PDB file of C-alpha atoms in Angstrom:
ATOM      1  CA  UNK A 236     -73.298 -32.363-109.254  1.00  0.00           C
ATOM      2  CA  UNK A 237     -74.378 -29.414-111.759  1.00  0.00           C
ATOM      3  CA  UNK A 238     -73.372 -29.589-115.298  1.00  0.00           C
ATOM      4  CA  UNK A 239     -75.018 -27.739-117.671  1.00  0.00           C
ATOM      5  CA  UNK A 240     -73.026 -29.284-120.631  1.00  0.00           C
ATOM      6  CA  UNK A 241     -72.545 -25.881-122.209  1.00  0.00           C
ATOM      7  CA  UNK A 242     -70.694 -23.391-120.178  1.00  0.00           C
ATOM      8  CA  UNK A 243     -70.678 -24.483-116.105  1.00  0.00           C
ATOM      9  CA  UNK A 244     -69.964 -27.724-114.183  1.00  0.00           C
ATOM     10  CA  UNK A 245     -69.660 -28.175-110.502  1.00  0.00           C
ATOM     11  CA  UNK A 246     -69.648 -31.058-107.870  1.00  0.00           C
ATOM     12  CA  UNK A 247     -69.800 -31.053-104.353  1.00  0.00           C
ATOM     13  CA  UNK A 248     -68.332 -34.683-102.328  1.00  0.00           C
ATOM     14  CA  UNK A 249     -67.978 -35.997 -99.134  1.00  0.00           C
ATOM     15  CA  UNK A 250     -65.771 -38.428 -98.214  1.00  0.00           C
ATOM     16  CA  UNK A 251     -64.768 -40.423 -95.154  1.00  0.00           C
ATOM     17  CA  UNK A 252     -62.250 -42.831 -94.269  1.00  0.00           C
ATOM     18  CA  UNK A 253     -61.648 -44.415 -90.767  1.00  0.00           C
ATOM     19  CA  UNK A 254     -59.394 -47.267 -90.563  1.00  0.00           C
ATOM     20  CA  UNK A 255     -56.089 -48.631 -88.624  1.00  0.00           C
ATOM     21  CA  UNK A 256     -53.751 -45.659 -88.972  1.00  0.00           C
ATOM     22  CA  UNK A 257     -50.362 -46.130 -90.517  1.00  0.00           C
ATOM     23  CA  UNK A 258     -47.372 -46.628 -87.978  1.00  0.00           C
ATOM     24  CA  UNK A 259     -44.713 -44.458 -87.753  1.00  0.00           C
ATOM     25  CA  UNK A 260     -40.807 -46.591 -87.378  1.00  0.00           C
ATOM     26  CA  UNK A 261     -37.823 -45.330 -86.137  1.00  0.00           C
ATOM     27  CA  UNK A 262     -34.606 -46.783 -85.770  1.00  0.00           C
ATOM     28  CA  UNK A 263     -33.679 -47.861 -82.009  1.00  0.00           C
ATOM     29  CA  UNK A 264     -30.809 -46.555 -80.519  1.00  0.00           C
ATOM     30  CA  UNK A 265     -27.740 -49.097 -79.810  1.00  0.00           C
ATOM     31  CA  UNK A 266     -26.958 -51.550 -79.056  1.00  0.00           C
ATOM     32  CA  UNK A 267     -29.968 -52.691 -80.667  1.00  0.00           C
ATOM     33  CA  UNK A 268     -30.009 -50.877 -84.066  1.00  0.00           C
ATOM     34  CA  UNK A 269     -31.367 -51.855 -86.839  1.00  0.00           C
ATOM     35  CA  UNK A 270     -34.424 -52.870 -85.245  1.00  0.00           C
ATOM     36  CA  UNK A 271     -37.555 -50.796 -85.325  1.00  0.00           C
ATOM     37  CA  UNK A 272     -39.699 -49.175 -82.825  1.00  0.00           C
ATOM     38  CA  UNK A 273     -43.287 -48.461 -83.588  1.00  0.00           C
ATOM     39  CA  UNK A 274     -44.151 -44.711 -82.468  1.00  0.00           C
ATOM     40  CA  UNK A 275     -47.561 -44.744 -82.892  1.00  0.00           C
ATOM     41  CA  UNK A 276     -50.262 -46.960 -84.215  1.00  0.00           C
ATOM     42  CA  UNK A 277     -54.120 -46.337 -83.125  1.00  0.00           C
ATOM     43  CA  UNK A 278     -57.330 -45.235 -85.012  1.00  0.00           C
ATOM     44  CA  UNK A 279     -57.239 -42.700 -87.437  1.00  0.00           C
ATOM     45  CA  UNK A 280     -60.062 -40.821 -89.002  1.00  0.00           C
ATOM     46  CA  UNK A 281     -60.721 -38.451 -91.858  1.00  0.00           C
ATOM     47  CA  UNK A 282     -63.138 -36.559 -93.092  1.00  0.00           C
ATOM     48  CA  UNK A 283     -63.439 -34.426 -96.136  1.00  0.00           C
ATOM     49  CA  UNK A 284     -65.557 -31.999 -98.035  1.00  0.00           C
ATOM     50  CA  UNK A 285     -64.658 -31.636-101.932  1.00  0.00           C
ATOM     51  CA  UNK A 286     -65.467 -29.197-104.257  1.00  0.00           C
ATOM     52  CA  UNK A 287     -64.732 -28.841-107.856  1.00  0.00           C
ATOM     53  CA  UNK A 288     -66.206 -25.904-110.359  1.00  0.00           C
ATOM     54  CA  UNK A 289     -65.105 -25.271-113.918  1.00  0.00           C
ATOM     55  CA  UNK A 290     -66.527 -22.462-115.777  1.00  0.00           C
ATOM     56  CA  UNK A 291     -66.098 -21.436-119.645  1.00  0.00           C
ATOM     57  CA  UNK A 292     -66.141 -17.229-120.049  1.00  0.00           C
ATOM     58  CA  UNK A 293     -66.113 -18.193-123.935  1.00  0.00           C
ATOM     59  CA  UNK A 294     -64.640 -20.700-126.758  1.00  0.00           C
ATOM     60  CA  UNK A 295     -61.059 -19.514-125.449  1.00  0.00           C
ATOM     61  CA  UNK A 296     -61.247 -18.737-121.895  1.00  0.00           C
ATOM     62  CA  UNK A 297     -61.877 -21.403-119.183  1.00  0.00           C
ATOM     63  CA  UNK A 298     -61.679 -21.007-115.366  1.00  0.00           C
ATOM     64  CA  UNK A 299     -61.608 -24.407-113.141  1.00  0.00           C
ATOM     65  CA  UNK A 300     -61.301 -24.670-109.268  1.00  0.00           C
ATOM     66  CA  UNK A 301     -60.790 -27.387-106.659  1.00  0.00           C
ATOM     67  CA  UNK A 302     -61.330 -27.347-102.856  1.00  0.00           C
ATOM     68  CA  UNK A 303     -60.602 -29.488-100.124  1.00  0.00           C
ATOM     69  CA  UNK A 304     -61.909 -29.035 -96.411  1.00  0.00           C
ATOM     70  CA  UNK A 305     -60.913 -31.438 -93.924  1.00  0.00           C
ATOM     71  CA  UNK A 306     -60.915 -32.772 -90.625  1.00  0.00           C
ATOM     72  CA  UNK A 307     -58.686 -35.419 -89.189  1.00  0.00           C
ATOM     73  CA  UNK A 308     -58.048 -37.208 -86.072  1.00  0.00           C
ATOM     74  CA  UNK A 309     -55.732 -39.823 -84.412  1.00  0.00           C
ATOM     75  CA  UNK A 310     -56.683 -41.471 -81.145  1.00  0.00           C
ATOM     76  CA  UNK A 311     -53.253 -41.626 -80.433  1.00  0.00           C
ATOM     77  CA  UNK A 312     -51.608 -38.475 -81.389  1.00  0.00           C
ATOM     78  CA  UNK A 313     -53.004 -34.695 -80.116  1.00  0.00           C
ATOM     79  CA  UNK A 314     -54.187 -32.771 -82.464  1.00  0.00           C
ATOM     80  CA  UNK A 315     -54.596 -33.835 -86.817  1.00  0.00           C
ATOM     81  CA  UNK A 316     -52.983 -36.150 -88.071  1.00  0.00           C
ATOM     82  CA  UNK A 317     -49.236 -35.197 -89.619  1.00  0.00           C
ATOM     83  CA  UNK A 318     -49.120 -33.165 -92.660  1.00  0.00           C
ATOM     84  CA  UNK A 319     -52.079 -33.679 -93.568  1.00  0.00           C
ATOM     85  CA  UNK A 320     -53.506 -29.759 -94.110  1.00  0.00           C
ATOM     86  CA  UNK A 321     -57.247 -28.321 -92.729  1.00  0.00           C
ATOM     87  CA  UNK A 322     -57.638 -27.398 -96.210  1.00  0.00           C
ATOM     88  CA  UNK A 323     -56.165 -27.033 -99.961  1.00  0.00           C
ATOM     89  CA  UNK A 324     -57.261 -25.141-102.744  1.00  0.00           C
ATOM     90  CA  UNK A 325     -56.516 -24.864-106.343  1.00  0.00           C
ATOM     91  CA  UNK A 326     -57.518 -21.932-109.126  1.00  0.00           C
ATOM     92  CA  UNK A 327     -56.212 -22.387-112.869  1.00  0.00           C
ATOM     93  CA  UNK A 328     -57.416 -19.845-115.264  1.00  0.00           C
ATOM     94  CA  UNK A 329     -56.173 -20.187-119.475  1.00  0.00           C
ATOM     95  CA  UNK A 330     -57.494 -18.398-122.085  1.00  0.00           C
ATOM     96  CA  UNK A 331     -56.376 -19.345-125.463  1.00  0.00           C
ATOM     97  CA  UNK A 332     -55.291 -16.696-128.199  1.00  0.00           C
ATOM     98  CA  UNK A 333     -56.487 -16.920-131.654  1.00  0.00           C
ATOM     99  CA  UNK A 334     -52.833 -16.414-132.498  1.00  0.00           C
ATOM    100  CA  UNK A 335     -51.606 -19.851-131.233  1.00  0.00           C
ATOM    101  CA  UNK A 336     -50.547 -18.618-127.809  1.00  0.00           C
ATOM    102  CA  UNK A 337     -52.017 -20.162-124.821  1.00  0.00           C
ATOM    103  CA  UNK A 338     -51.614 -18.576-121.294  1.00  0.00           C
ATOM    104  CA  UNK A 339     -52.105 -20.408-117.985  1.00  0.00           C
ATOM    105  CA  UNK A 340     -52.249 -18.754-114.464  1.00  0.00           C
ATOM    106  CA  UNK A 341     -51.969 -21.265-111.287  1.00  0.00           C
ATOM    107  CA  UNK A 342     -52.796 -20.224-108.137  1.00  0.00           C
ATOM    108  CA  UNK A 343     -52.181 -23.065-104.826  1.00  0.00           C
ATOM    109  CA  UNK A 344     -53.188 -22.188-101.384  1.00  0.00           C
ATOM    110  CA  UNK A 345     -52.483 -24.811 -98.714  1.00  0.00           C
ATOM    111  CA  UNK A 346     -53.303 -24.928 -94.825  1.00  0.00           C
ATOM    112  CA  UNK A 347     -50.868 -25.067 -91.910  1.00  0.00           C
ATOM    113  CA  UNK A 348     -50.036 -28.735 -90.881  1.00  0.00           C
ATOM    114  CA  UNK A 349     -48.102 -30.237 -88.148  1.00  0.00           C
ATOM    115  CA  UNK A 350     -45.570 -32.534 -88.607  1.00  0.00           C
ATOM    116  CA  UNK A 351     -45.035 -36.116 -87.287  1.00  0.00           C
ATOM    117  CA  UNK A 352     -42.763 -34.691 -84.473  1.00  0.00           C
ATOM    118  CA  UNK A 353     -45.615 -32.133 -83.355  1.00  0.00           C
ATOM    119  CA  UNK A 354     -44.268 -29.015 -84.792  1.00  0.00           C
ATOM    120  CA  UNK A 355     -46.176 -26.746 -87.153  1.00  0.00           C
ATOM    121  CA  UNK A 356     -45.813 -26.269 -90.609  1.00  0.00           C
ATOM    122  CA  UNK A 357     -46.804 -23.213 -92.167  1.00  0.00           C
ATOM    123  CA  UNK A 358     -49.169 -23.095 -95.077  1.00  0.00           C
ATOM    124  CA  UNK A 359     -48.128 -21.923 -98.594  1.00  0.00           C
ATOM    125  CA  UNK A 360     -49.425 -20.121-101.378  1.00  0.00           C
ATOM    126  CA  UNK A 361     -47.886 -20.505-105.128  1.00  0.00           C
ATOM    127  CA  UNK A 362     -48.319 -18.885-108.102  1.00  0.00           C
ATOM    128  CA  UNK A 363     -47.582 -19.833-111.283  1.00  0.00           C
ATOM    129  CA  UNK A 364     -47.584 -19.241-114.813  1.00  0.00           C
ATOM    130  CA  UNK A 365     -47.229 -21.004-118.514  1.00  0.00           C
ATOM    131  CA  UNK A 366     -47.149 -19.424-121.945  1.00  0.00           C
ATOM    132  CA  UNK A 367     -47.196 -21.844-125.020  1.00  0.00           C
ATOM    133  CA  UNK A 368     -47.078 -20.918-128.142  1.00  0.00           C
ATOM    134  CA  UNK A 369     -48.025 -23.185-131.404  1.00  0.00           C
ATOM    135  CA  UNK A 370     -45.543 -22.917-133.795  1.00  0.00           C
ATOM    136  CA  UNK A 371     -46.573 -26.033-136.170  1.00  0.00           C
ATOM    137  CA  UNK A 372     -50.115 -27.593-135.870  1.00  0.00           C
ATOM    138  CA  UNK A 373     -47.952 -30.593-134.284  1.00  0.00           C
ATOM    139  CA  UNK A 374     -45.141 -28.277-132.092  1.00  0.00           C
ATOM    140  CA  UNK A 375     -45.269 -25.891-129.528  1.00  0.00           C
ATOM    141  CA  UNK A 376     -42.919 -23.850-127.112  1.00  0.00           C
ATOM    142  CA  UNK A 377     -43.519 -23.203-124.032  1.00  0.00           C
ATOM    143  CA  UNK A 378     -42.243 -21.629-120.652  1.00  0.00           C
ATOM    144  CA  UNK A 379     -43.402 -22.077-117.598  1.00  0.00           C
ATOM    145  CA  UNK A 380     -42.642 -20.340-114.366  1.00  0.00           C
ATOM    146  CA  UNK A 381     -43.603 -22.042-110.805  1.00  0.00           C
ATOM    147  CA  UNK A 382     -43.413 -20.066-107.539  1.00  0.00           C
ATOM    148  CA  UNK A 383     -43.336 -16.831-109.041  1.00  0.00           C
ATOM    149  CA  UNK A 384     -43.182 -14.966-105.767  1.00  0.00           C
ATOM    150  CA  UNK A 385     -40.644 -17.553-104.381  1.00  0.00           C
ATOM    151  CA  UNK A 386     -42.662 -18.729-101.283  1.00  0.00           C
ATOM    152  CA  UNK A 387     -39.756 -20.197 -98.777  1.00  0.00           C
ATOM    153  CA  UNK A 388     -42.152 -23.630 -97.815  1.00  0.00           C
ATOM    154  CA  UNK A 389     -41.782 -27.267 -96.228  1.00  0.00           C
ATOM    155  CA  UNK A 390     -43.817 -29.731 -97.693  1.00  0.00           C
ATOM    156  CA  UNK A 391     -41.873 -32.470 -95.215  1.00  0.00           C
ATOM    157  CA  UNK A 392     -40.479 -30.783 -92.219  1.00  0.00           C
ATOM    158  CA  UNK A 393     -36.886 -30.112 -92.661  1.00  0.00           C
ATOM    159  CA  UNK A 394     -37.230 -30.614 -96.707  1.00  0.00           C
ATOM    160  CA  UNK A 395     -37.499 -26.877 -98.158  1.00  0.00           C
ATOM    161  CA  UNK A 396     -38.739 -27.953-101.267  1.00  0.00           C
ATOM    162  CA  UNK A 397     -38.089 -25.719-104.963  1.00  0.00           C
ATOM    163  CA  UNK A 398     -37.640 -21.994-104.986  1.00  0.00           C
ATOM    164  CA  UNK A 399     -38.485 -20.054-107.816  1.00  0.00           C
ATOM    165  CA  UNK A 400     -38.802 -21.922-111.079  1.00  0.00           C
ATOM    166  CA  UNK A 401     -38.437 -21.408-114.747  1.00  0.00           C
ATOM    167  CA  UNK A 402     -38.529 -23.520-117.518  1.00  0.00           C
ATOM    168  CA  UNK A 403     -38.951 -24.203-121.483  1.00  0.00           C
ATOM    169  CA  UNK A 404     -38.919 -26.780-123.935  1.00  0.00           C
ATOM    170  CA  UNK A 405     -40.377 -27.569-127.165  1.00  0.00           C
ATOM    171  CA  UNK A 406     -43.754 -29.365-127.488  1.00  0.00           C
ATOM    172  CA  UNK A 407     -44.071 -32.586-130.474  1.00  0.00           C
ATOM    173  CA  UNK A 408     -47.391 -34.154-130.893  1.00  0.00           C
ATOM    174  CA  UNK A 409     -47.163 -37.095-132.766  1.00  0.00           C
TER     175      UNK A 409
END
């Protein structure tokens, strides 16, 4: 880990789990429903590189990043285990006007996976944005806008999860 307590942090992990993996159930087909059939069971492994980095440009600008790099396995399934992605990333970048506004920029990358029933899952990337503006020293407004180029994704396969996003509200702090 680096941290220089002023401007810069960083930290580098590594992390690995091996252990009984989950089962997956389905339903059995008549005329014995209602009972449950265990796909797979078996020994599943993962291994992961982390990285985190935050940086501060000044007193109002701020930069902070998070990586993931991984490597799975299943001794009963080919290939990684089920949504589980190679890799994930994560950028966030604010800076803070001396006016009261603060602006936010988002950026999400995410690997290809494969689901449970083999088939692959494309990888995503999301942008996003937030304004907020401090109206009061205790109240704020804000909007926030998530998958500003709407990115057509599956997070699950057969789930298409939210399109472009927009939203407001007001901010107390009590």
């Amino acid at each position: 880990a680096f941290d220089d307590r002023k401007a810069t942090a960083g930290r580098v992990g590594f992390r690995w789990n091996s252990s009984p993996s989950y089962p997956r159930f389905a339903l059995l087909p008549d005329p014995v429903r209602q009972q449950w059939d265990v796909r797979y069971d078996g020994w599943a492994s993962i291994i992961e590189l982390t990285t985190e980095f935050a940086h501060s440009f000044s007193d109002a600008t701020r930069i902070q990043t998070d990586a993931v790099f991984r490597v799975t396995d299943n001794d009963e399934l080919p290939g990684s285990i089920p949504y589980l992605p190679d890799y994930e990333m994560r950028v966030l970048l604010g800076h803070r006007f001396p006016f009261g506004l603060h602006v936010e920029s988002t950026m999400q990358l995410v690997g290809d996976r494969e689901s449970t029933a083999g088939s692959p899952l494309t990888g995503w990337m999301l942008l996003g944005l937030e304004l907020e503006y401090r109206i009061l020293a205790s109240a704020a407004i804000f909007l926030r806008a998530d998958n500003v180029l709407d990115q057509t994704y599956m997070e699950w396969d057969g789930y298409r999860t939210r399109p472009f996003f927009v939203m407001g509200g007001i901010i107390l702090r009590i």
